[in-house]
Amino acid sequence: MPKIMLDFSNQQKKTELPLNFRSMAKLCCKTVLAEENIDMNAEVSLSIVDNCKIRELNMEFRNKDAVTDVLSFPLTENGEFDVNPETDCIMLGDIVISAERAKEQAKTYGHSFEREMCFLVVHSMLHLLGYDHENGEKDEKVMFDKQKRILNMIGINRQ
């Protein structure tokens, strides 16, 4: 399984993160890479923010004045990733998750906060690798099937 260098930052104080979330996030990232047959080590930045901050970022980068659950900022260009010469890792990009929104969604969907946070990491990792559910029903089905399979692989189900 490829190694993942996870630059983790919790930039909010409103929502207590699940126990061992950093380790779970790392496992989610590694499992996505393995499932996608990426055998190179990789770097990902994961920032946890509150609703206010993610709304600001959503406005700044997507021109959408709304709170969202997760934002992905891929570093790929034409399907190619740069390699960090210091670490010899491919640089995938940045993931920003609103813990506040994730907690709300977990309650709405009737599953654990941990499951929702892991789902958002997997979802965003797939975006960093070029998947996009907003490209139509076919792409959405492919992406959502992968998410479900990956979460099941690591034992994180909807219950």
CSV table of N, CA and C in Angstrom, one decimal:
chain,number,residue,atom,x,y,z
A,1,MET,N,0.9,-1.2,0.0
A,1,MET,CA,0.0,0.0,0.0
A,1,MET,C,0.9,1.2,0.0
A,2,PRO,N,0.5,2.2,-0.8
A,2,PRO,CA,1.4,3.5,-0.9
A,2,PRO,C,1.3,4.2,0.5
A,3,LYS,N,2.4,5.0,0.7
A,3,LYS,CA,2.4,5.8,1.9
A,3,LYS,C,1.8,7.1,1.6
A,4,ILE,N,1.2,7.7,2.6
A,4,ILE,CA,0.6,9.0,2.4
A,4,ILE,C,1.1,10.0,3.5
A,5,MET,N,1.6,11.1,3.0
A,5,MET,CA,2.0,12.2,3.9
A,5,MET,C,0.8,13.1,4.1
A,6,LEU,N,0.2,13.1,5.2
A,6,LEU,CA,-1.0,13.9,5.5
A,6,LEU,C,-0.6,15.1,6.3
A,7,ASP,N,-0.7,16.3,5.7
A,7,ASP,CA,-0.5,17.6,6.4
A,7,ASP,C,-1.9,18.0,7.0
A,8,PHE,N,-2.0,17.6,8.3
A,8,PHE,CA,-3.3,17.8,8.9
A,8,PHE,C,-3.4,19.0,9.8
A,9,SER,N,-4.5,19.8,9.7
A,9,SER,CA,-4.6,21.0,10.4
A,9,SER,C,-6.1,21.2,10.9
A,10,ASN,N,-6.3,21.2,12.2
A,10,ASN,CA,-7.6,21.5,12.7
A,10,ASN,C,-7.7,23.0,13.0
A,11,GLN,N,-8.4,23.8,12.2
A,11,GLN,CA,-8.4,25.2,12.3
A,11,GLN,C,-9.7,25.7,13.0
A,12,GLN,N,-10.4,24.9,13.6
A,12,GLN,CA,-11.7,25.3,14.2
A,12,GLN,C,-11.8,24.7,15.7
A,13,LYS,N,-12.6,25.3,16.5
A,13,LYS,CA,-12.8,24.9,17.9
A,13,LYS,C,-14.2,24.6,18.2
A,14,LYS,N,-15.1,24.7,17.2
A,14,LYS,CA,-16.6,24.5,17.5
A,14,LYS,C,-17.0,23.1,17.6
A,15,THR,N,-16.3,22.2,16.9
A,15,THR,CA,-16.7,20.8,16.8
A,15,THR,C,-15.6,19.9,17.2
A,16,GLU,N,-15.8,19.0,18.2
A,16,GLU,CA,-14.8,18.1,18.6
A,16,GLU,C,-14.7,17.0,17.6
A,17,LEU,N,-13.5,16.7,17.1
A,17,LEU,CA,-13.4,15.7,16.1
A,17,LEU,C,-13.5,14.3,16.7
A,18,PRO,N,-13.8,13.3,15.8
A,18,PRO,CA,-13.9,11.9,16.3
A,18,PRO,C,-12.5,11.5,16.8
A,19,LEU,N,-12.5,10.6,17.8
A,19,LEU,CA,-11.2,10.0,18.3
A,19,LEU,C,-10.4,9.4,17.1
A,20,ASN,N,-9.2,9.6,17.1
A,20,ASN,CA,-8.3,9.0,16.1
A,20,ASN,C,-8.7,9.4,14.7
A,21,PHE,N,-9.3,10.6,14.5
A,21,PHE,CA,-9.7,11.0,13.2
A,21,PHE,C,-8.5,11.1,12.2
A,22,ARG,N,-7.4,11.7,12.7
A,22,ARG,CA,-6.3,11.9,11.8
A,22,ARG,C,-5.8,10.5,11.3
A,23,SER,N,-5.8,9.5,12.1
A,23,SER,CA,-5.4,8.1,11.6
A,23,SER,C,-6.4,7.6,10.6
A,24,MET,N,-7.7,7.8,10.9
A,24,MET,CA,-8.7,7.3,10.0
A,24,MET,C,-8.6,8.0,8.7
A,25,ALA,N,-8.4,9.3,8.7
A,25,ALA,CA,-8.3,10.1,7.5
A,25,ALA,C,-7.1,9.6,6.6
A,26,LYS,N,-6.0,9.3,7.3
A,26,LYS,CA,-4.8,8.8,6.6
A,26,LYS,C,-5.2,7.4,6.0
A,27,LEU,N,-5.9,6.5,6.7
A,27,LEU,CA,-6.3,5.2,6.2
A,27,LEU,C,-7.2,5.4,5.0
A,28,CYS,N,-8.1,6.4,5.0
A,28,CYS,CA,-9.0,6.6,3.9
A,28,CYS,C,-8.2,7.0,2.7
A,29,CYS,N,-7.2,7.9,2.8
A,29,CYS,CA,-6.4,8.4,1.7
A,29,CYS,C,-5.6,7.2,1.1
A,30,LYS,N,-5.0,6.4,2.0
A,30,LYS,CA,-4.2,5.3,1.5
A,30,LYS,C,-5.1,4.3,0.8
A,31,THR,N,-6.3,4.0,1.3
A,31,THR,CA,-7.2,3.1,0.6
A,31,THR,C,-7.6,3.6,-0.7
A,32,VAL,N,-7.9,4.8,-0.9
A,32,VAL,CA,-8.2,5.4,-2.2
A,32,VAL,C,-7.1,5.2,-3.2
A,33,LEU,N,-5.9,5.5,-2.7
A,33,LEU,CA,-4.7,5.4,-3.6
A,33,LEU,C,-4.6,3.9,-4.0
A,34,ALA,N,-4.7,3.0,-3.1
A,34,ALA,CA,-4.5,1.6,-3.4
A,34,ALA,C,-5.6,1.1,-4.4
A,35,GLU,N,-6.9,1.5,-4.1
A,35,GLU,CA,-8.0,1.1,-5.0
A,35,GLU,C,-7.8,1.7,-6.4
A,36,GLU,N,-7.2,2.8,-6.5
A,36,GLU,CA,-7.0,3.5,-7.8
A,36,GLU,C,-5.6,3.0,-8.4
A,37,ASN,N,-5.0,2.0,-7.8
A,37,ASN,CA,-3.7,1.4,-8.3
A,37,ASN,C,-2.6,2.5,-8.5
A,38,ILE,N,-2.6,3.4,-7.5
A,38,ILE,CA,-1.5,4.4,-7.5
A,38,ILE,C,-0.5,3.9,-6.5
A,39,ASP,N,0.6,3.5,-7.0
A,39,ASP,CA,1.6,2.9,-6.2
A,39,ASP,C,2.7,3.9,-5.7
A,40,MET,N,2.6,5.2,-6.1
A,40,MET,CA,3.5,6.2,-5.6
A,40,MET,C,3.1,6.7,-4.3
A,41,ASN,N,4.0,7.1,-3.5
A,41,ASN,CA,3.7,7.8,-2.2
A,41,ASN,C,3.1,9.2,-2.6
A,42,ALA,N,2.3,9.7,-1.7
A,42,ALA,CA,1.6,10.9,-2.1
A,42,ALA,C,1.5,11.8,-0.9
A,43,GLU,N,1.3,13.1,-1.2
A,43,GLU,CA,1.1,14.2,-0.1
A,43,GLU,C,-0.3,14.8,-0.3
A,44,VAL,N,-1.0,15.0,0.8
A,44,VAL,CA,-2.3,15.6,0.8
A,44,VAL,C,-2.4,16.6,2.0
A,45,SER,N,-2.9,17.7,1.8
A,45,SER,CA,-3.2,18.6,2.9
A,45,SER,C,-4.7,18.5,3.3
A,46,LEU,N,-4.9,18.3,4.6
A,46,LEU,CA,-6.3,18.2,5.1
A,46,LEU,C,-6.5,19.2,6.2
A,47,SER,N,-7.4,20.2,5.9
A,47,SER,CA,-7.7,21.2,6.9
A,47,SER,C,-9.2,21.1,7.3
A,48,ILE,N,-9.4,21.2,8.6
A,48,ILE,CA,-10.7,21.1,9.2
A,48,ILE,C,-11.0,22.5,9.7
A,49,VAL,N,-12.2,23.0,9.2
A,49,VAL,CA,-12.6,24.4,9.5
A,49,VAL,C,-14.0,24.4,10.0
A,50,ASP,N,-14.5,25.6,10.3
A,50,ASP,CA,-16.0,25.8,10.6
A,50,ASP,C,-16.8,26.3,9.4
A,51,ASN,N,-18.1,26.4,9.6
A,51,ASN,CA,-19.0,26.8,8.6
A,51,ASN,C,-18.6,28.2,8.0
A,52,CYS,N,-18.2,29.1,8.9
A,52,CYS,CA,-17.9,30.4,8.4
A,52,CYS,C,-16.7,30.4,7.5
A,53,LYS,N,-15.7,29.7,7.8
A,53,LYS,CA,-14.5,29.6,7.0
A,53,LYS,C,-14.7,29.0,5.7
A,54,ILE,N,-15.5,27.9,5.7
A,54,ILE,CA,-15.7,27.2,4.4
A,54,ILE,C,-16.6,28.0,3.5
A,55,ARG,N,-17.5,28.8,4.1
A,55,ARG,CA,-18.3,29.6,3.3
A,55,ARG,C,-17.5,30.7,2.6
A,56,GLU,N,-16.5,31.3,3.3
A,56,GLU,CA,-15.6,32.2,2.8
A,56,GLU,C,-14.8,31.6,1.6
A,57,LEU,N,-14.3,30.4,1.8
A,57,LEU,CA,-13.5,29.7,0.8
A,57,LEU,C,-14.4,29.4,-0.4
A,58,ASN,N,-15.6,29.0,-0.2
A,58,ASN,CA,-16.5,28.6,-1.3
A,58,ASN,C,-16.8,29.9,-2.1
A,59,MET,N,-16.9,31.0,-1.5
A,59,MET,CA,-17.2,32.3,-2.2
A,59,MET,C,-15.9,32.7,-3.0
A,60,GLU,N,-14.8,32.6,-2.3
A,60,GLU,CA,-13.5,33.0,-3.0
A,60,GLU,C,-13.2,32.1,-4.2
A,61,PHE,N,-13.3,30.8,-4.1
A,61,PHE,CA,-12.8,29.9,-5.1
A,61,PHE,C,-13.9,29.4,-6.1
A,62,ARG,N,-15.2,29.4,-5.6
A,62,ARG,CA,-16.2,28.9,-6.5
A,62,ARG,C,-17.3,29.9,-6.8
A,63,ASN,N,-17.2,31.1,-6.2
A,63,ASN,CA,-18.2,32.2,-6.4
A,63,ASN,C,-19.6,31.7,-5.9
A,64,LYS,N,-19.6,30.9,-4.8
A,64,LYS,CA,-20.8,30.4,-4.3
A,64,LYS,C,-20.9,30.9,-2.8
A,65,ASP,N,-21.9,31.7,-2.5
A,65,ASP,CA,-22.0,32.3,-1.2
A,65,ASP,C,-22.9,31.3,-0.3
A,66,ALA,N,-22.3,30.2,0.0
A,66,ALA,CA,-23.0,29.2,0.8
A,66,ALA,C,-22.1,28.3,1.5
A,67,VAL,N,-22.5,27.8,2.6
A,67,VAL,CA,-21.8,26.8,3.4
A,67,VAL,C,-21.8,25.5,2.6
A,68,THR,N,-20.7,24.8,2.5
A,68,THR,CA,-20.6,23.5,1.9
A,68,THR,C,-19.9,22.6,2.9
A,69,ASP,N,-19.9,21.3,2.6
A,69,ASP,CA,-19.3,20.3,3.5
A,69,ASP,C,-17.8,20.1,3.3
A,70,VAL,N,-17.4,20.2,2.0
A,70,VAL,CA,-16.0,19.9,1.7
A,70,VAL,C,-15.6,20.6,0.4
A,71,LEU,N,-14.4,21.0,0.3
A,71,LEU,CA,-13.8,21.6,-0.9
A,71,LEU,C,-12.6,20.9,-1.2
A,72,SER,N,-12.4,20.7,-2.5
A,72,SER,CA,-11.2,20.0,-3.0
A,72,SER,C,-10.4,20.9,-3.9
A,73,PHE,N,-9.1,20.9,-3.8
A,73,PHE,CA,-8.2,21.7,-4.6
A,73,PHE,C,-7.1,20.9,-5.2
A,74,PRO,N,-7.4,20.2,-6.3
A,74,PRO,CA,-6.4,19.3,-6.9
A,74,PRO,C,-5.2,20.1,-7.5
A,75,LEU,N,-4.1,19.4,-7.5
A,75,LEU,CA,-2.9,20.0,-8.0
A,75,LEU,C,-2.5,19.4,-9.3
A,76,THR,N,-3.4,18.6,-9.9
A,76,THR,CA,-3.0,17.9,-11.2
A,76,THR,C,-3.2,18.9,-12.3
A,77,GLU,N,-2.4,18.6,-13.3
A,77,GLU,CA,-2.4,19.4,-14.6
A,77,GLU,C,-2.4,18.4,-15.7
A,78,ASN,N,-3.5,18.3,-16.4
A,78,ASN,CA,-3.7,17.3,-17.5
A,78,ASN,C,-3.5,15.9,-17.0
A,79,GLY,N,-4.0,15.6,-15.8
A,79,GLY,CA,-3.8,14.2,-15.3
A,79,GLY,C,-2.5,13.9,-14.7
A,80,GLU,N,-1.6,14.9,-14.7
A,80,GLU,CA,-0.2,14.6,-14.2
A,80,GLU,C,0.0,15.4,-12.9
A,81,PHE,N,0.7,14.7,-12.0
A,81,PHE,CA,1.0,15.3,-10.7
A,81,PHE,C,2.4,15.7,-10.6
A,82,ASP,N,2.7,16.8,-10.0
A,82,ASP,CA,4.1,17.2,-9.7
A,82,ASP,C,4.6,16.3,-8.6
A,83,VAL,N,5.9,16.1,-8.5
A,83,VAL,CA,6.5,15.3,-7.5
A,83,VAL,C,7.3,16.3,-6.6
A,84,ASN,N,7.1,16.2,-5.3
A,84,ASN,CA,7.9,17.0,-4.4
A,84,ASN,C,9.3,16.4,-4.3
A,85,PRO,N,10.3,17.2,-4.7
A,85,PRO,CA,11.7,16.6,-4.8
A,85,PRO,C,12.3,16.3,-3.4
A,86,GLU,N,11.7,17.0,-2.4
A,86,GLU,CA,12.2,16.7,-1.0
A,86,GLU,C,11.7,15.4,-0.4
A,87,THR,N,10.5,15.0,-0.8
A,87,THR,CA,9.9,13.8,-0.3
A,87,THR,C,9.7,12.7,-1.3
A,88,ASP,N,9.8,13.0,-2.6
A,88,ASP,CA,9.6,12.0,-3.6
A,88,ASP,C,8.1,11.5,-3.7
A,89,CYS,N,7.2,12.4,-3.2
A,89,CYS,CA,5.8,12.1,-3.2
A,89,CYS,C,5.1,12.9,-4.3
A,90,ILE,N,4.1,12.3,-4.9
A,90,ILE,CA,3.2,13.1,-5.8
A,90,ILE,C,2.4,14.0,-4.9
A,91,MET,N,2.2,15.2,-5.4
A,91,MET,CA,1.4,16.2,-4.6
A,91,MET,C,0.0,16.2,-5.2
A,92,LEU,N,-1.0,15.7,-4.4
A,92,LEU,CA,-2.4,15.6,-4.9
A,92,LEU,C,-3.2,16.8,-4.7
A,93,GLY,N,-3.0,17.6,-3.6
A,93,GLY,CA,-3.8,18.8,-3.4
A,93,GLY,C,-4.2,19.0,-2.0
A,94,ASP,N,-5.3,19.8,-1.9
A,94,ASP,CA,-5.8,20.2,-0.6
A,94,ASP,C,-7.2,19.8,-0.4
A,95,ILE,N,-7.6,19.4,0.8
A,95,ILE,CA,-9.0,19.1,1.2
A,95,ILE,C,-9.3,20.0,2.3
A,96,VAL,N,-10.5,20.6,2.3
A,96,VAL,CA,-11.0,21.4,3.4
A,96,VAL,C,-12.4,20.9,3.7
A,97,ILE,N,-12.5,20.5,5.0
A,97,ILE,CA,-13.8,20.0,5.5
A,97,ILE,C,-14.3,20.9,6.6
A,98,SER,N,-15.6,21.2,6.5
A,98,SER,CA,-16.3,21.8,7.6
A,98,SER,C,-16.8,20.8,8.6
A,99,ALA,N,-16.2,20.7,9.8
A,99,ALA,CA,-16.6,19.7,10.8
A,99,ALA,C,-18.0,20.0,11.2
A,100,GLU,N,-18.3,21.3,11.3
A,100,GLU,CA,-19.6,21.7,11.8
A,100,GLU,C,-20.7,21.2,10.8
A,101,ARG,N,-20.5,21.4,9.5
A,101,ARG,CA,-21.4,20.9,8.5
A,101,ARG,C,-21.5,19.4,8.5
A,102,ALA,N,-20.3,18.7,8.6
A,102,ALA,CA,-20.3,17.3,8.6
A,102,ALA,C,-21.1,16.7,9.8
A,103,LYS,N,-21.0,17.3,10.9
A,103,LYS,CA,-21.7,16.9,12.1
A,103,LYS,C,-23.3,17.0,11.8
A,104,GLU,N,-23.7,18.1,11.2
A,104,GLU,CA,-25.1,18.3,10.9
A,104,GLU,C,-25.5,17.2,9.9
A,105,GLN,N,-24.7,17.0,8.9
A,105,GLN,CA,-25.1,16.0,7.9
A,105,GLN,C,-25.2,14.6,8.5
A,106,ALA,N,-24.3,14.2,9.4
A,106,ALA,CA,-24.3,12.9,10.0
A,106,ALA,C,-25.6,12.7,10.7
A,107,LYS,N,-26.1,13.7,11.4
A,107,LYS,CA,-27.4,13.7,12.1
A,107,LYS,C,-28.5,13.5,11.1
A,108,THR,N,-28.5,14.3,10.0
A,108,THR,CA,-29.5,14.3,9.0
A,108,THR,C,-29.6,12.9,8.3
A,109,TYR,N,-28.4,12.3,8.0
A,109,TYR,CA,-28.4,11.0,7.3
A,109,TYR,C,-28.5,9.8,8.2
A,110,GLY,N,-28.4,10.1,9.5
A,110,GLY,CA,-28.6,9.0,10.5
A,110,GLY,C,-27.4,8.1,10.6
A,111,HIS,N,-26.2,8.6,10.5
A,111,HIS,CA,-25.0,7.8,10.7
A,111,HIS,C,-24.0,8.6,11.6
A,112,SER,N,-22.9,7.9,11.9
A,112,SER,CA,-22.0,8.6,12.8
A,112,SER,C,-21.2,9.7,12.2
A,113,PHE,N,-20.8,10.6,13.1
A,113,PHE,CA,-19.9,11.8,12.7
A,113,PHE,C,-18.6,11.2,12.0
A,114,GLU,N,-18.1,10.2,12.6
A,114,GLU,CA,-16.8,9.6,12.1
A,114,GLU,C,-17.1,9.1,10.7
A,115,ARG,N,-18.2,8.5,10.4
A,115,ARG,CA,-18.5,8.0,9.1
A,115,ARG,C,-18.6,9.1,8.1
A,116,GLU,N,-19.3,10.2,8.5
A,116,GLU,CA,-19.4,11.4,7.6
A,116,GLU,C,-18.1,12.0,7.3
A,117,MET,N,-17.2,12.2,8.3
A,117,MET,CA,-15.9,12.7,8.1
A,117,MET,C,-15.1,11.9,7.1
A,118,CYS,N,-15.1,10.6,7.3
A,118,CYS,CA,-14.4,9.7,6.5
A,118,CYS,C,-14.9,9.7,5.0
A,119,PHE,N,-16.3,9.7,4.9
A,119,PHE,CA,-16.9,9.8,3.6
A,119,PHE,C,-16.4,11.1,2.9
A,120,LEU,N,-16.3,12.2,3.6
A,120,LEU,CA,-15.9,13.4,2.9
A,120,LEU,C,-14.4,13.4,2.5
A,121,VAL,N,-13.6,12.7,3.3
A,121,VAL,CA,-12.2,12.5,2.9
A,121,VAL,C,-12.1,11.7,1.6
A,122,VAL,N,-12.8,10.5,1.6
A,122,VAL,CA,-12.8,9.7,0.4
A,122,VAL,C,-13.3,10.4,-0.8
A,123,HIS,N,-14.4,11.1,-0.6
A,123,HIS,CA,-15.1,11.8,-1.7
A,123,HIS,C,-14.1,12.9,-2.2
A,124,SER,N,-13.4,13.6,-1.4
A,124,SER,CA,-12.5,14.6,-1.8
A,124,SER,C,-11.2,14.0,-2.4
A,125,MET,N,-10.7,12.9,-1.9
A,125,MET,CA,-9.6,12.3,-2.5
A,125,MET,C,-9.9,11.9,-4.0
A,126,LEU,N,-11.1,11.4,-4.2
A,126,LEU,CA,-11.5,11.0,-5.6
A,126,LEU,C,-11.5,12.3,-6.5
A,127,HIS,N,-12.0,13.4,-5.9
A,127,HIS,CA,-11.9,14.6,-6.7
A,127,HIS,C,-10.5,15.0,-7.0
A,128,LEU,N,-9.6,14.9,-6.0
A,128,LEU,CA,-8.2,15.2,-6.3
A,128,LEU,C,-7.6,14.3,-7.4
A,129,LEU,N,-8.1,13.1,-7.5
A,129,LEU,CA,-7.6,12.2,-8.6
A,129,LEU,C,-8.4,12.4,-9.9
A,130,GLY,N,-9.3,13.3,-10.0
A,130,GLY,CA,-9.9,13.7,-11.3
A,130,GLY,C,-11.3,13.2,-11.4
A,131,TYR,N,-11.9,12.6,-10.4
A,131,TYR,CA,-13.3,12.2,-10.5
A,131,TYR,C,-14.2,13.4,-10.2
A,132,ASP,N,-15.4,13.5,-10.9
A,132,ASP,CA,-16.3,14.6,-10.7
A,132,ASP,C,-17.7,14.2,-10.9
A,133,HIS,N,-18.5,14.1,-9.9
A,133,HIS,CA,-19.9,13.7,-9.9
A,133,HIS,C,-20.8,14.7,-10.6
A,134,GLU,N,-20.2,15.9,-10.8
A,134,GLU,CA,-21.0,17.0,-11.4
A,134,GLU,C,-21.0,17.0,-12.9
A,135,ASN,N,-20.3,16.0,-13.5
A,135,ASN,CA,-20.2,15.8,-15.0
A,135,ASN,C,-21.3,15.0,-15.6
A,136,GLY,N,-22.3,14.6,-14.8
A,136,GLY,CA,-23.4,13.8,-15.3
A,136,GLY,C,-23.6,12.6,-14.5
A,137,GLU,N,-24.8,11.9,-14.8
A,137,GLU,CA,-25.2,10.7,-14.1
A,137,GLU,C,-24.2,9.6,-14.1
A,138,LYS,N,-23.6,9.3,-15.3
A,138,LYS,CA,-22.6,8.2,-15.4
A,138,LYS,C,-21.4,8.4,-14.5
A,139,ASP,N,-20.8,9.7,-14.5
A,139,ASP,CA,-19.7,10.0,-13.7
A,139,ASP,C,-20.1,9.9,-12.2
A,140,GLU,N,-21.3,10.4,-11.9
A,140,GLU,CA,-21.7,10.4,-10.5
A,140,GLU,C,-21.8,9.0,-10.0
A,141,LYS,N,-22.4,8.1,-10.8
A,141,LYS,CA,-22.5,6.7,-10.4
A,141,LYS,C,-21.2,6.0,-10.2
A,142,VAL,N,-20.2,6.3,-11.1
A,142,VAL,CA,-18.9,5.7,-11.0
A,142,VAL,C,-18.2,6.2,-9.6
A,143,MET,N,-18.3,7.5,-9.4
A,143,MET,CA,-17.7,8.1,-8.2
A,143,MET,C,-18.4,7.5,-6.9
A,144,PHE,N,-19.7,7.5,-6.9
A,144,PHE,CA,-20.4,7.1,-5.7
A,144,PHE,C,-20.2,5.6,-5.4
A,145,ASP,N,-20.1,4.8,-6.5
A,145,ASP,CA,-19.8,3.4,-6.3
A,145,ASP,C,-18.4,3.2,-5.7
A,146,LYS,N,-17.5,3.9,-6.2
A,146,LYS,CA,-16.1,3.9,-5.6
A,146,LYS,C,-16.1,4.3,-4.2
A,147,GLN,N,-16.8,5.3,-3.8
A,147,GLN,CA,-16.8,5.8,-2.4
A,147,GLN,C,-17.4,4.7,-1.5
A,148,LYS,N,-18.5,4.1,-1.9
A,148,LYS,CA,-19.1,3.1,-1.1
A,148,LYS,C,-18.1,1.9,-0.9
A,149,ARG,N,-17.5,1.5,-2.0
A,149,ARG,CA,-16.6,0.3,-2.0
A,149,ARG,C,-15.4,0.6,-1.1
A,150,ILE,N,-14.9,1.8,-1.2
A,150,ILE,CA,-13.7,2.1,-0.4
A,150,ILE,C,-14.0,2.2,1.1
A,151,LEU,N,-15.2,2.8,1.4
A,151,LEU,CA,-15.6,2.9,2.8
A,151,LEU,C,-15.9,1.5,3.4
A,152,ASN,N,-16.5,0.7,2.6
A,152,ASN,CA,-16.7,-0.7,3.0
A,152,ASN,C,-15.4,-1.5,3.3
A,153,MET,N,-14.4,-1.2,2.4
A,153,MET,CA,-13.1,-1.9,2.6
A,153,MET,C,-12.5,-1.6,3.9
A,154,ILE,N,-12.7,-0.4,4.4
A,154,ILE,CA,-12.1,0.0,5.7
A,154,ILE,C,-13.1,-0.1,6.9
A,155,GLY,N,-14.2,-0.7,6.6
A,155,GLY,CA,-15.2,-1.0,7.6
A,155,GLY,C,-16.0,0.1,8.1
A,156,ILE,N,-16.2,1.1,7.2
A,156,ILE,CA,-17.0,2.3,7.6
A,156,ILE,C,-18.3,2.2,6.8
A,157,ASN,N,-19.3,1.7,7.4
A,157,ASN,CA,-20.6,1.6,6.7
A,157,ASN,C,-21.6,2.7,7.2
A,158,ARG,N,-22.7,2.7,6.5
A,158,ARG,CA,-23.7,3.8,6.8
A,158,ARG,C,-24.4,3.6,8.1
A,159,GLN,N,-24.2,2.5,8.8
A,159,GLN,CA,-25.0,2.3,10.1
A,159,GLN,C,-24.6,3.2,11.2
